[in-house]
Amino acid sequence: MKKGFIKGIILVIVISLFVSAFPLGGLASYRTITSEKAVGYSGKVVRSTDGIYDLGPHNTEGVTRVAMSSEYINQTIQVTEEVITDNKVTWVLISTWDGKEIGYMDKAGIEQGANFREVTNEKEVNYQAKVVRTTDGIYDFGPQNTPGVKRIGTSSQYENQSFIVSEEVVTDNEVTWVVLRDFDGHEIGWMNKNGIEKSFDYREITSESDVNYKVEITRLGDGIISKGPHHTPGADRVAFSDEYINKKFNVTNEMVTDNKVTWLLLVDDTGKQLGWIDKAGTSQISENKVVFSSNETTLPEFQTVEEIQSMDLTELPEELILEELPEKKEQSLLKSATIGYEKWIKMSSTRKLTNGFIGWHPSFQNYDYNISYYHLSAARITGISVSLGYGPISFSVPVGANSGGKIIKSNPKKWSRPAVYGTVTRIKWKVKKYTSMNQYLKTEIKYTNQPSSCYTKTLYKK
């Protein structure tokens, strides 16, 4: 009797344990999220046995495994979010170093690195400087310890070399960083400002004209400068006027700098450029006449700046033509289709945003709940301002290969909304303006912000 009672107790316990292994009502027993926060630090995958999940931690609703940590072992990654589940496990949202989102994995499987720095201030500058310290790192797309940035060299490679400095950025640890360019405008990288010595501020060109006349060099002691007027980026003295006193040259271009000095481009009779000289050191010996520039029909043509900015950075031409259309209210009064055109010449580029949030997908105006999938059709965003304040950009939201668009997943238990991510590069252009009769008017500097590698992903309300 006693043995039978004990067996009965054991049987009840076994049945209870067996039944408890199944969720009530046939529903899955999901983990719940007890806390989540946005973070920003680097890390390295050090454990090879972890699953990586798409929309959240393992065994939360709607989640599927998309990879194993073994695929990323010993790789450096970015961590942008930490989530804790009710079993007190911390999960991290990881991305590749260039910003492509991988998924969620157990934090115990990574080795945490340095926290990312935030950019607190930035400004465009224009001066020449020399590298004087040999112990600094050189970084590719921004200051050290900002997302997606890698060290590509050291300052010892450039000791005592001069460069153009076009931008300064301050990070939250109050360190100022500068971007260095060579004299052809190519970006070298970013380094600590304390490692350079400023030489002088560059002169700005306030006006430029195409001309055609002859001059005689009449003053000793003037420098003859290559690549532009004295103290403009890349300019270098190649001779003195003493070597050419009383000699005659053709002048094909005039530039005025911000100190109100007019500079002439000297060209010999064979068409070879000698360099730039102060106009005050010359005497004109033939009548000045305007040179008419022909429209280069071989260059790609655009009708609006938005068209230029909508091009992917990888497809952007080095030179292009922008047709200058009349204002709408004036169009009925004009017989000509345009009132002139602009020739845009690319000067330099600076990465402003690496795989970051650009804007919301235009087809979804609000956050939504209980959504498992979003269907994305082809859509165009125009005039959107990136969050870092670099001005307007326009671009097309990429969709799937078929005409029906594409599908992205969403966690139905969270408020969500599709967002557009990508990279933004700021382009500096020299813009020459002409009338519809091809008469040169003036030269300006303009900027565009070009998107690249754009894609759409689901963002959740915090």
Short mmCIF file of C-alpha atoms in Angstrom, two decimals:
data_model
loop_
_atom_site.label_atom_id
_atom_site.label_comp_id
_atom_site.label_asym_id
_atom_site.label_seq_id
_atom_site.Cartn_x
_atom_site.Cartn_y
_atom_site.Cartn_z
CA MET A 1 0.00 0.00 0.00
CA LYS A 2 2.75 2.41 0.99
CA LYS A 3 4.78 1.50 -2.09
CA GLY A 4 1.75 2.04 -4.33
CA PHE A 5 1.18 5.47 -2.79
CA ILE A 6 4.82 6.45 -3.40
CA LYS A 7 4.61 5.24 -7.01
CA GLY A 8 1.48 7.31 -7.47
CA ILE A 9 3.21 10.43 -6.15
CA ILE A 10 6.16 9.86 -8.48
CA LEU A 11 3.81 9.37 -11.45
CA VAL A 12 2.01 12.64 -10.70
CA ILE A 13 5.31 14.51 -10.49
CA VAL A 14 6.53 13.04 -13.79
CA ILE A 15 3.26 13.92 -15.53
CA SER A 16 3.40 17.45 -14.11
CA LEU A 17 6.91 17.95 -15.37
CA PHE A 18 5.97 16.54 -18.77
CA VAL A 19 2.92 18.77 -19.11
CA SER A 20 4.83 21.85 -17.98
CA ALA A 21 7.27 21.36 -20.83
CA PHE A 22 4.50 22.39 -23.24
CA PRO A 23 3.10 25.94 -23.36
CA LEU A 24 -0.55 26.34 -22.42
CA GLY A 25 -2.96 26.67 -25.29
CA GLY A 26 -0.37 25.35 -27.77
CA LEU A 27 1.50 28.70 -27.83
CA ALA A 28 5.30 29.05 -27.75
CA SER A 29 6.85 30.06 -24.44
CA TYR A 30 8.77 33.17 -25.47
CA ARG A 31 11.36 35.13 -23.55
CA THR A 32 10.39 38.68 -22.67
CA ILE A 33 12.63 41.73 -22.91
CA THR A 34 13.09 43.46 -19.57
CA SER A 35 15.33 46.33 -20.73
CA GLU A 36 17.00 47.71 -23.85
CA LYS A 37 19.30 50.63 -24.56
CA ALA A 38 21.20 52.17 -27.44
CA VAL A 39 24.99 51.91 -27.13
CA GLY A 40 28.00 52.58 -29.29
CA TYR A 41 31.23 50.62 -28.96
CA SER A 42 33.52 48.28 -30.83
CA GLY A 43 33.93 44.61 -30.08
CA LYS A 44 35.37 41.32 -31.30
CA VAL A 45 33.57 37.99 -31.69
CA VAL A 46 35.47 35.52 -29.48
CA ARG A 47 33.07 32.57 -29.10
CA SER A 48 32.16 30.38 -32.05
CA THR A 49 29.10 28.50 -30.73
CA ASP A 50 26.53 31.30 -30.50
CA GLY A 51 23.52 31.73 -32.73
CA ILE A 52 22.86 35.13 -34.30
CA TYR A 53 19.21 36.19 -34.65
CA ASP A 54 17.51 38.71 -36.89
CA LEU A 55 14.88 40.73 -34.99
CA GLY A 56 15.91 40.26 -31.36
CA PRO A 57 17.29 37.80 -28.78
CA HIS A 58 16.88 34.04 -29.15
CA ASN A 59 13.40 32.74 -28.30
CA THR A 60 11.67 36.10 -28.49
CA GLU A 61 8.62 36.30 -30.72
CA GLY A 62 9.13 36.44 -34.49
CA VAL A 63 12.87 35.79 -34.33
CA THR A 64 14.80 33.39 -36.57
CA ARG A 65 18.45 32.40 -36.56
CA VAL A 66 20.33 33.95 -39.48
CA ALA A 67 23.95 32.97 -38.74
CA MET A 68 26.40 31.43 -36.30
CA SER A 69 29.09 33.38 -34.50
CA SER A 70 31.69 31.03 -35.99
CA GLU A 71 31.22 32.91 -39.28
CA TYR A 72 32.55 36.07 -37.62
CA ILE A 73 35.10 34.66 -35.17
CA ASN A 74 37.88 37.16 -34.32
CA GLN A 75 36.28 39.84 -36.51
CA THR A 76 35.94 43.39 -35.21
CA ILE A 77 32.32 44.51 -35.07
CA GLN A 78 30.18 47.47 -34.02
CA VAL A 79 27.67 47.16 -31.18
CA THR A 80 24.70 49.55 -31.33
CA GLU A 81 22.15 48.06 -28.90
CA GLU A 82 22.00 45.97 -25.71
CA VAL A 83 18.88 44.00 -24.73
CA ILE A 84 18.28 42.00 -21.52
CA THR A 85 15.77 39.13 -21.42
CA ASP A 86 13.87 37.76 -18.41
CA ASN A 87 16.50 35.05 -17.86
CA LYS A 88 19.04 37.86 -17.23
CA VAL A 89 20.99 37.25 -20.45
CA THR A 90 22.31 40.35 -22.22
CA TRP A 91 22.12 40.36 -26.01
CA VAL A 92 23.89 42.76 -28.34
CA LEU A 93 22.99 43.95 -31.83
CA ILE A 94 26.15 43.66 -33.91
CA SER A 95 27.13 45.02 -37.31
CA THR A 96 30.19 44.58 -39.50
CA TRP A 97 32.84 47.27 -39.20
CA ASP A 98 31.56 49.00 -42.33
CA GLY A 99 28.08 49.14 -40.78
CA LYS A 100 26.10 46.23 -42.28
CA GLU A 101 23.77 44.84 -39.62
CA ILE A 102 24.36 41.16 -38.73
CA GLY A 103 21.92 40.46 -35.87
CA TYR A 104 21.61 39.78 -32.13
CA MET A 105 23.94 37.47 -30.18
CA ASP A 106 24.78 36.76 -26.54
CA LYS A 107 27.08 39.49 -25.20
CA ALA A 108 29.16 36.82 -23.44
CA GLY A 109 30.36 35.76 -26.89
CA ILE A 110 32.07 39.05 -27.66
CA GLU A 111 34.99 40.98 -26.23
CA GLN A 112 33.99 44.60 -25.64
CA GLY A 113 36.27 47.29 -27.06
CA ALA A 114 36.37 51.07 -26.84
CA ASN A 115 33.28 53.26 -26.70
CA PHE A 116 32.69 55.28 -29.85
CA ARG A 117 33.40 58.98 -29.74
CA GLU A 118 30.71 61.48 -30.71
CA VAL A 119 31.34 64.45 -32.96
CA THR A 120 30.30 67.59 -31.05
CA ASN A 121 31.38 70.26 -33.51
CA GLU A 122 32.68 70.59 -37.04
CA LYS A 123 33.58 73.33 -39.47
CA GLU A 124 35.04 73.77 -42.92
CA VAL A 125 38.44 75.46 -43.01
CA ASN A 126 40.96 76.26 -45.71
CA TYR A 127 44.64 76.39 -44.78
CA GLN A 128 47.98 74.73 -45.39
CA ALA A 129 49.74 72.80 -42.64
CA LYS A 130 52.80 70.64 -42.11
CA VAL A 131 52.91 67.31 -40.24
CA VAL A 132 55.32 67.77 -37.31
CA ARG A 133 54.57 64.83 -34.99
CA THR A 134 55.36 61.23 -35.91
CA THR A 135 53.33 59.26 -33.36
CA ASP A 136 49.78 59.94 -34.57
CA GLY A 137 47.49 57.52 -36.34
CA ILE A 138 45.90 58.42 -39.68
CA TYR A 139 42.25 57.31 -40.02
CA ASP A 140 40.12 56.87 -43.11
CA PHE A 141 36.59 58.27 -42.68
CA GLY A 142 36.77 60.34 -39.49
CA PRO A 143 38.35 60.68 -36.04
CA GLN A 144 39.65 57.66 -34.14
CA ASN A 145 36.97 55.59 -32.37
CA THR A 146 34.08 56.87 -34.44
CA PRO A 147 31.87 54.24 -36.14
CA GLY A 148 33.32 52.50 -39.18
CA VAL A 149 36.70 54.20 -38.97
CA LYS A 150 39.97 52.31 -39.47
CA ARG A 151 43.58 53.35 -39.04
CA ILE A 152 45.24 53.42 -42.45
CA GLY A 153 48.67 54.77 -41.55
CA THR A 154 50.77 56.82 -39.15
CA SER A 155 51.91 60.42 -39.25
CA SER A 156 55.54 59.28 -39.48
CA GLN A 157 54.86 58.51 -43.17
CA TYR A 158 54.19 62.23 -43.77
CA GLU A 159 56.68 63.94 -41.44
CA ASN A 160 57.51 67.50 -42.61
CA GLN A 161 55.17 67.20 -45.61
CA SER A 162 52.62 69.93 -46.29
CA PHE A 163 48.93 69.34 -46.92
CA ILE A 164 45.64 71.11 -47.45
CA VAL A 165 43.40 71.11 -44.35
CA SER A 166 39.76 71.42 -45.39
CA GLU A 167 37.81 70.43 -42.27
CA GLU A 168 38.11 70.37 -38.48
CA VAL A 169 36.02 68.13 -36.19
CA VAL A 170 35.85 68.12 -32.38
CA THR A 171 34.96 64.91 -30.51
CA ASP A 172 33.36 64.57 -27.07
CA ASN A 173 36.78 64.21 -25.41
CA GLU A 174 37.62 67.73 -26.66
CA VAL A 175 40.17 66.56 -29.21
CA THR A 176 40.23 68.41 -32.55
CA TRP A 177 40.79 66.33 -35.68
CA VAL A 178 41.68 67.54 -39.16
CA VAL A 179 41.29 65.97 -42.59
CA LEU A 180 44.43 66.19 -44.73
CA ARG A 181 44.41 66.39 -48.54
CA ASP A 182 47.26 66.39 -51.00
CA PHE A 183 47.61 69.30 -53.43
CA ASP A 184 45.54 67.47 -56.05
CA GLY A 185 42.64 67.39 -53.59
CA HIS A 186 42.83 63.66 -52.77
CA GLU A 187 42.01 62.83 -49.17
CA ILE A 188 44.91 61.39 -47.12
CA GLY A 189 42.99 60.85 -43.87
CA TRP A 190 42.21 62.25 -40.43
CA MET A 191 44.69 62.99 -37.64
CA ASN A 192 44.92 64.87 -34.35
CA LYS A 193 45.34 68.62 -34.95
CA ASN A 194 48.08 68.75 -32.31
CA GLY A 195 50.29 66.79 -34.70
CA ILE A 196 50.32 69.49 -37.38
CA GLU A 197 51.69 73.02 -37.65
CA LYS A 198 49.59 75.58 -39.50
CA SER A 199 51.49 77.40 -42.25
CA PHE A 200 49.00 79.96 -43.59
CA ASP A 201 45.36 80.47 -44.51
CA TYR A 202 44.57 80.03 -48.17
CA ARG A 203 43.34 82.89 -50.29
CA GLU A 204 39.87 82.54 -51.73
CA ILE A 205 39.16 83.17 -55.39
CA THR A 206 36.35 85.73 -55.57
CA SER A 207 36.04 85.92 -59.36
CA GLU A 208 37.41 84.28 -62.48
CA SER A 209 37.26 85.26 -66.16
CA ASP A 210 38.31 83.70 -69.45
CA VAL A 211 40.21 86.33 -71.48
CA ASN A 212 42.51 86.61 -74.49
CA TYR A 213 45.20 89.30 -74.70
CA LYS A 214 48.96 89.78 -74.54
CA VAL A 215 51.09 91.30 -71.78
CA GLU A 216 54.72 92.17 -71.24
CA ILE A 217 56.39 91.40 -67.91
CA THR A 218 57.62 94.72 -66.55
CA ARG A 219 58.38 94.24 -62.83
CA LEU A 220 61.18 92.37 -61.08
CA GLY A 221 60.67 90.27 -57.98
CA ASP A 222 57.25 88.74 -58.70
CA GLY A 223 56.75 85.06 -58.18
CA ILE A 224 55.35 82.95 -61.00
CA ILE A 225 53.06 80.36 -59.46
CA SER A 226 51.80 77.01 -60.75
CA LYS A 227 48.27 75.63 -60.26
CA GLY A 228 46.74 78.95 -59.23
CA PRO A 229 47.40 82.31 -57.54
CA HIS A 230 49.83 82.55 -54.62
CA HIS A 231 48.52 80.99 -51.38
CA THR A 232 45.69 79.07 -53.02
CA PRO A 233 45.49 75.28 -52.50
CA GLY A 234 48.20 73.40 -54.38
CA ALA A 235 49.89 76.54 -55.71
CA ASP A 236 53.68 76.45 -55.87
CA ARG A 237 56.25 79.00 -57.02
CA VAL A 238 58.07 77.80 -60.13
CA ALA A 239 60.03 80.92 -61.14
CA PHE A 240 60.58 84.66 -60.64
CA SER A 241 59.58 87.38 -63.07
CA ASP A 242 63.27 88.40 -63.27
CA GLU A 243 63.85 85.48 -65.67
CA TYR A 244 61.22 86.81 -68.09
CA ILE A 245 61.56 90.59 -67.80
CA ASN A 246 60.35 92.39 -70.98
CA LYS A 247 59.14 89.12 -72.48
CA LYS A 248 55.64 88.81 -73.92
CA PHE A 249 52.99 86.19 -73.12
CA ASN A 250 49.38 85.41 -73.91
CA VAL A 251 46.86 85.70 -71.05
CA THR A 252 43.95 83.25 -71.11
CA ASN A 253 42.53 83.59 -67.61
CA GLU A 254 42.18 86.19 -64.84
CA MET A 255 41.48 85.45 -61.18
CA VAL A 256 40.84 87.87 -58.32
CA THR A 257 41.63 86.74 -54.76
CA ASP A 258 40.01 87.93 -51.54
CA ASN A 259 42.84 90.46 -50.96
CA LYS A 260 41.75 92.16 -54.22
CA VAL A 261 44.84 91.11 -56.18
CA THR A 262 44.28 90.17 -59.84
CA TRP A 263 46.32 87.26 -61.17
CA LEU A 264 47.00 86.36 -64.80
CA LEU A 265 47.64 82.94 -66.33
CA LEU A 266 50.62 83.28 -68.71
CA VAL A 267 50.78 81.06 -71.81
CA ASP A 268 53.56 81.10 -74.42
CA ASP A 269 52.96 81.03 -78.18
CA THR A 270 53.16 77.22 -78.27
CA GLY A 271 50.28 76.94 -75.79
CA LYS A 272 52.45 75.93 -72.83
CA GLN A 273 51.37 77.43 -69.49
CA LEU A 274 54.11 79.28 -67.62
CA GLY A 275 52.11 80.03 -64.46
CA TRP A 276 50.27 82.78 -62.62
CA ILE A 277 51.60 86.30 -61.98
CA ASP A 278 50.32 89.46 -60.28
CA LYS A 279 48.72 91.63 -62.98
CA ALA A 280 50.36 94.73 -61.46
CA GLY A 281 53.74 93.42 -62.63
CA THR A 282 52.69 93.36 -66.30
CA SER A 283 51.71 95.76 -69.05
CA GLN A 284 48.94 94.94 -71.54
CA ILE A 285 50.04 95.31 -75.15
CA SER A 286 46.97 94.16 -77.13
CA GLU A 287 43.24 94.70 -76.92
CA ASN A 288 41.31 92.60 -74.41
CA LYS A 289 38.61 90.44 -75.93
CA VAL A 290 36.30 87.89 -74.38
CA VAL A 291 36.79 84.25 -75.25
CA PHE A 292 33.59 82.31 -75.86
CA SER A 293 33.62 78.82 -74.46
CA SER A 294 31.89 76.03 -76.38
CA ASN A 295 29.36 73.81 -74.66
CA GLU A 296 30.91 70.37 -74.23
CA THR A 297 28.09 68.18 -75.50
CA THR A 298 30.01 65.02 -74.63
CA LEU A 299 29.55 65.70 -70.91
CA PRO A 300 26.47 64.24 -69.17
CA GLU A 301 23.68 66.82 -68.83
CA PHE A 302 21.29 67.46 -65.92
CA GLN A 303 18.38 69.83 -65.46
CA THR A 304 18.28 70.13 -61.65
CA VAL A 305 20.67 69.87 -58.72
CA GLU A 306 18.34 67.19 -57.31
CA GLU A 307 19.12 65.03 -60.34
CA ILE A 308 22.84 65.32 -59.58
CA GLN A 309 22.33 64.50 -55.90
CA SER A 310 20.14 61.50 -56.71
CA MET A 311 23.06 59.74 -58.43
CA ASP A 312 24.90 57.07 -56.50
CA LEU A 313 28.42 58.25 -55.61
CA THR A 314 29.97 55.43 -57.65
CA GLU A 315 28.23 56.67 -60.83
CA LEU A 316 28.89 60.39 -60.36
CA PRO A 317 30.89 61.89 -63.28
CA GLU A 318 34.00 64.02 -62.72
CA GLU A 319 32.50 66.78 -64.91
CA LEU A 320 28.93 67.51 -65.98
CA ILE A 321 26.66 70.14 -67.50
CA LEU A 322 23.71 71.61 -65.57
CA GLU A 323 21.17 73.41 -67.73
CA GLU A 324 19.97 76.61 -66.08
CA LEU A 325 16.21 76.73 -66.60
CA PRO A 326 14.14 79.93 -66.25
CA GLU A 327 11.84 80.43 -63.28
CA LYS A 328 8.38 78.98 -63.90
CA LYS A 329 6.76 82.42 -63.95
CA GLU A 330 9.18 83.51 -66.69
CA GLN A 331 8.91 80.45 -68.93
CA SER A 332 5.98 81.79 -70.95
CA LEU A 333 7.99 84.90 -71.83
CA LEU A 334 11.03 83.03 -73.09
CA LYS A 335 11.45 81.38 -76.46
CA SER A 336 14.65 79.61 -75.47
CA ALA A 337 14.49 76.39 -73.43
CA THR A 338 17.30 77.59 -71.14
CA ILE A 339 18.83 80.85 -69.99
CA GLY A 340 22.31 79.38 -69.80
CA TYR A 341 24.20 76.48 -68.34
CA GLU A 342 26.80 75.58 -65.74
CA LYS A 343 29.84 73.35 -66.08
CA TRP A 344 30.47 71.45 -62.83
CA ILE A 345 33.99 70.15 -62.15
CA LYS A 346 34.54 67.86 -59.15
CA MET A 347 37.26 69.18 -56.80
CA SER A 348 37.17 66.98 -53.69
CA SER A 349 35.00 64.70 -51.57
CA THR A 350 34.58 64.08 -47.82
CA ARG A 351 32.76 61.15 -46.21
CA LYS A 352 30.09 62.58 -43.88
CA LEU A 353 28.04 59.57 -42.85
CA THR A 354 28.98 55.89 -42.91
CA ASN A 355 26.09 53.43 -43.01
CA GLY A 356 23.91 55.65 -40.85
CA PHE A 357 20.28 56.73 -40.64
CA ILE A 358 19.39 59.05 -43.54
CA GLY A 359 15.61 59.26 -43.36
CA TRP A 360 12.30 57.44 -43.13
CA HIS A 361 10.98 55.49 -46.10
CA PRO A 362 8.42 57.80 -47.76
CA SER A 363 5.75 55.10 -48.03
CA PHE A 364 5.40 54.80 -44.25
CA GLN A 365 4.52 58.00 -42.41
CA ASN A 366 4.20 56.62 -38.86
CA TYR A 367 5.24 53.80 -36.55
CA ASP A 368 2.98 50.74 -36.72
CA TYR A 369 2.27 47.74 -34.49
CA ASN A 370 1.55 44.06 -35.13
CA ILE A 371 3.45 44.12 -38.44
CA SER A 372 5.46 41.04 -39.42
CA TYR A 373 6.53 42.21 -42.90
CA TYR A 374 6.76 45.47 -44.80
CA HIS A 375 6.33 45.47 -48.57
CA LEU A 376 8.54 48.14 -50.16
CA SER A 377 7.67 49.53 -53.55
CA ALA A 378 9.93 51.80 -55.60
CA ALA A 379 9.88 55.30 -54.14
CA ARG A 380 11.91 58.48 -54.34
CA ILE A 381 12.98 60.74 -51.51
CA THR A 382 13.66 64.37 -52.39
CA GLY A 383 15.01 67.23 -50.33
CA ILE A 384 15.61 65.19 -47.19
CA SER A 385 18.13 66.54 -44.65
CA VAL A 386 20.51 64.08 -43.06
CA SER A 387 20.59 64.09 -39.29
CA LEU A 388 24.18 65.33 -39.09
CA GLY A 389 23.27 68.64 -40.71
CA TYR A 390 25.21 68.43 -43.95
CA GLY A 391 22.37 69.79 -46.06
CA PRO A 392 19.79 68.30 -48.42
CA ILE A 393 20.23 65.12 -50.39
CA SER A 394 17.95 63.32 -52.85
CA PHE A 395 18.02 59.66 -53.72
CA SER A 396 16.00 56.66 -54.85
CA VAL A 397 15.13 53.99 -52.32
CA PRO A 398 16.46 50.68 -53.70
CA VAL A 399 13.96 47.83 -54.08
CA GLY A 400 14.11 44.18 -55.07
CA ALA A 401 15.11 42.89 -58.48
CA ASN A 402 11.48 42.36 -59.54
CA SER A 403 9.02 45.15 -60.23
CA GLY A 404 6.98 44.22 -57.17
CA GLY A 405 9.57 45.62 -54.77
CA LYS A 406 10.90 43.70 -51.77
CA ILE A 407 9.94 42.46 -48.31
CA ILE A 408 11.63 43.29 -44.99
CA LYS A 409 10.78 41.56 -41.72
CA SER A 410 9.47 43.23 -38.58
CA ASN A 411 8.81 42.13 -35.00
CA PRO A 412 5.00 42.26 -34.59
CA LYS A 413 5.32 42.88 -30.85
CA LYS A 414 7.13 46.19 -31.33
CA TRP A 415 6.22 49.56 -32.79
CA SER A 416 8.19 49.72 -36.03
CA ARG A 417 8.81 51.81 -39.14
CA PRO A 418 11.01 51.29 -42.24
CA ALA A 419 14.05 53.57 -42.33
CA VAL A 420 16.61 54.30 -45.03
CA TYR A 421 20.28 53.81 -44.16
CA GLY A 422 23.38 54.47 -46.22
CA THR A 423 26.55 56.47 -46.71
CA VAL A 424 26.69 60.19 -47.54
CA THR A 425 29.69 61.91 -49.14
CA ARG A 426 29.98 65.69 -49.50
CA ILE A 427 31.31 66.77 -52.92
CA LYS A 428 32.97 70.14 -53.56
CA TRP A 429 32.50 71.46 -57.12
CA LYS A 430 33.96 74.30 -59.15
CA VAL A 431 31.00 75.67 -61.13
CA LYS A 432 31.54 77.81 -64.24
CA LYS A 433 28.47 79.72 -65.41
CA TYR A 434 27.80 80.53 -69.10
CA THR A 435 25.01 82.26 -70.99
CA SER A 436 22.91 80.38 -73.55
CA MET A 437 25.26 81.92 -76.17
CA ASN A 438 28.27 80.23 -74.47
CA GLN A 439 29.62 83.46 -72.98
CA TYR A 440 31.54 82.88 -69.75
CA LEU A 441 30.09 84.77 -66.74
CA LYS A 442 31.73 83.69 -63.47
CA THR A 443 32.98 80.80 -61.34
CA GLU A 444 31.46 79.68 -58.03
CA ILE A 445 32.06 76.93 -55.47
CA LYS A 446 29.11 74.65 -54.75
CA TYR A 447 28.52 71.48 -52.74
CA THR A 448 26.34 68.40 -53.13
CA ASN A 449 25.71 65.49 -50.78
CA GLN A 450 25.84 62.17 -52.60
CA PRO A 451 24.30 58.96 -51.23
CA SER A 452 25.72 55.49 -51.77
CA SER A 453 25.02 51.93 -50.58
CA CYS A 454 21.48 52.85 -49.52
CA TYR A 455 19.12 50.21 -48.15
CA THR A 456 15.96 49.97 -46.03
CA LYS A 457 15.65 48.27 -42.65
CA THR A 458 13.11 48.15 -39.83
CA LEU A 459 13.59 50.52 -36.89
CA TYR A 460 11.78 50.10 -33.59
CA LYS A 461 10.47 52.78 -31.26
CA LYS A 462 12.53 52.95 -28.08
#
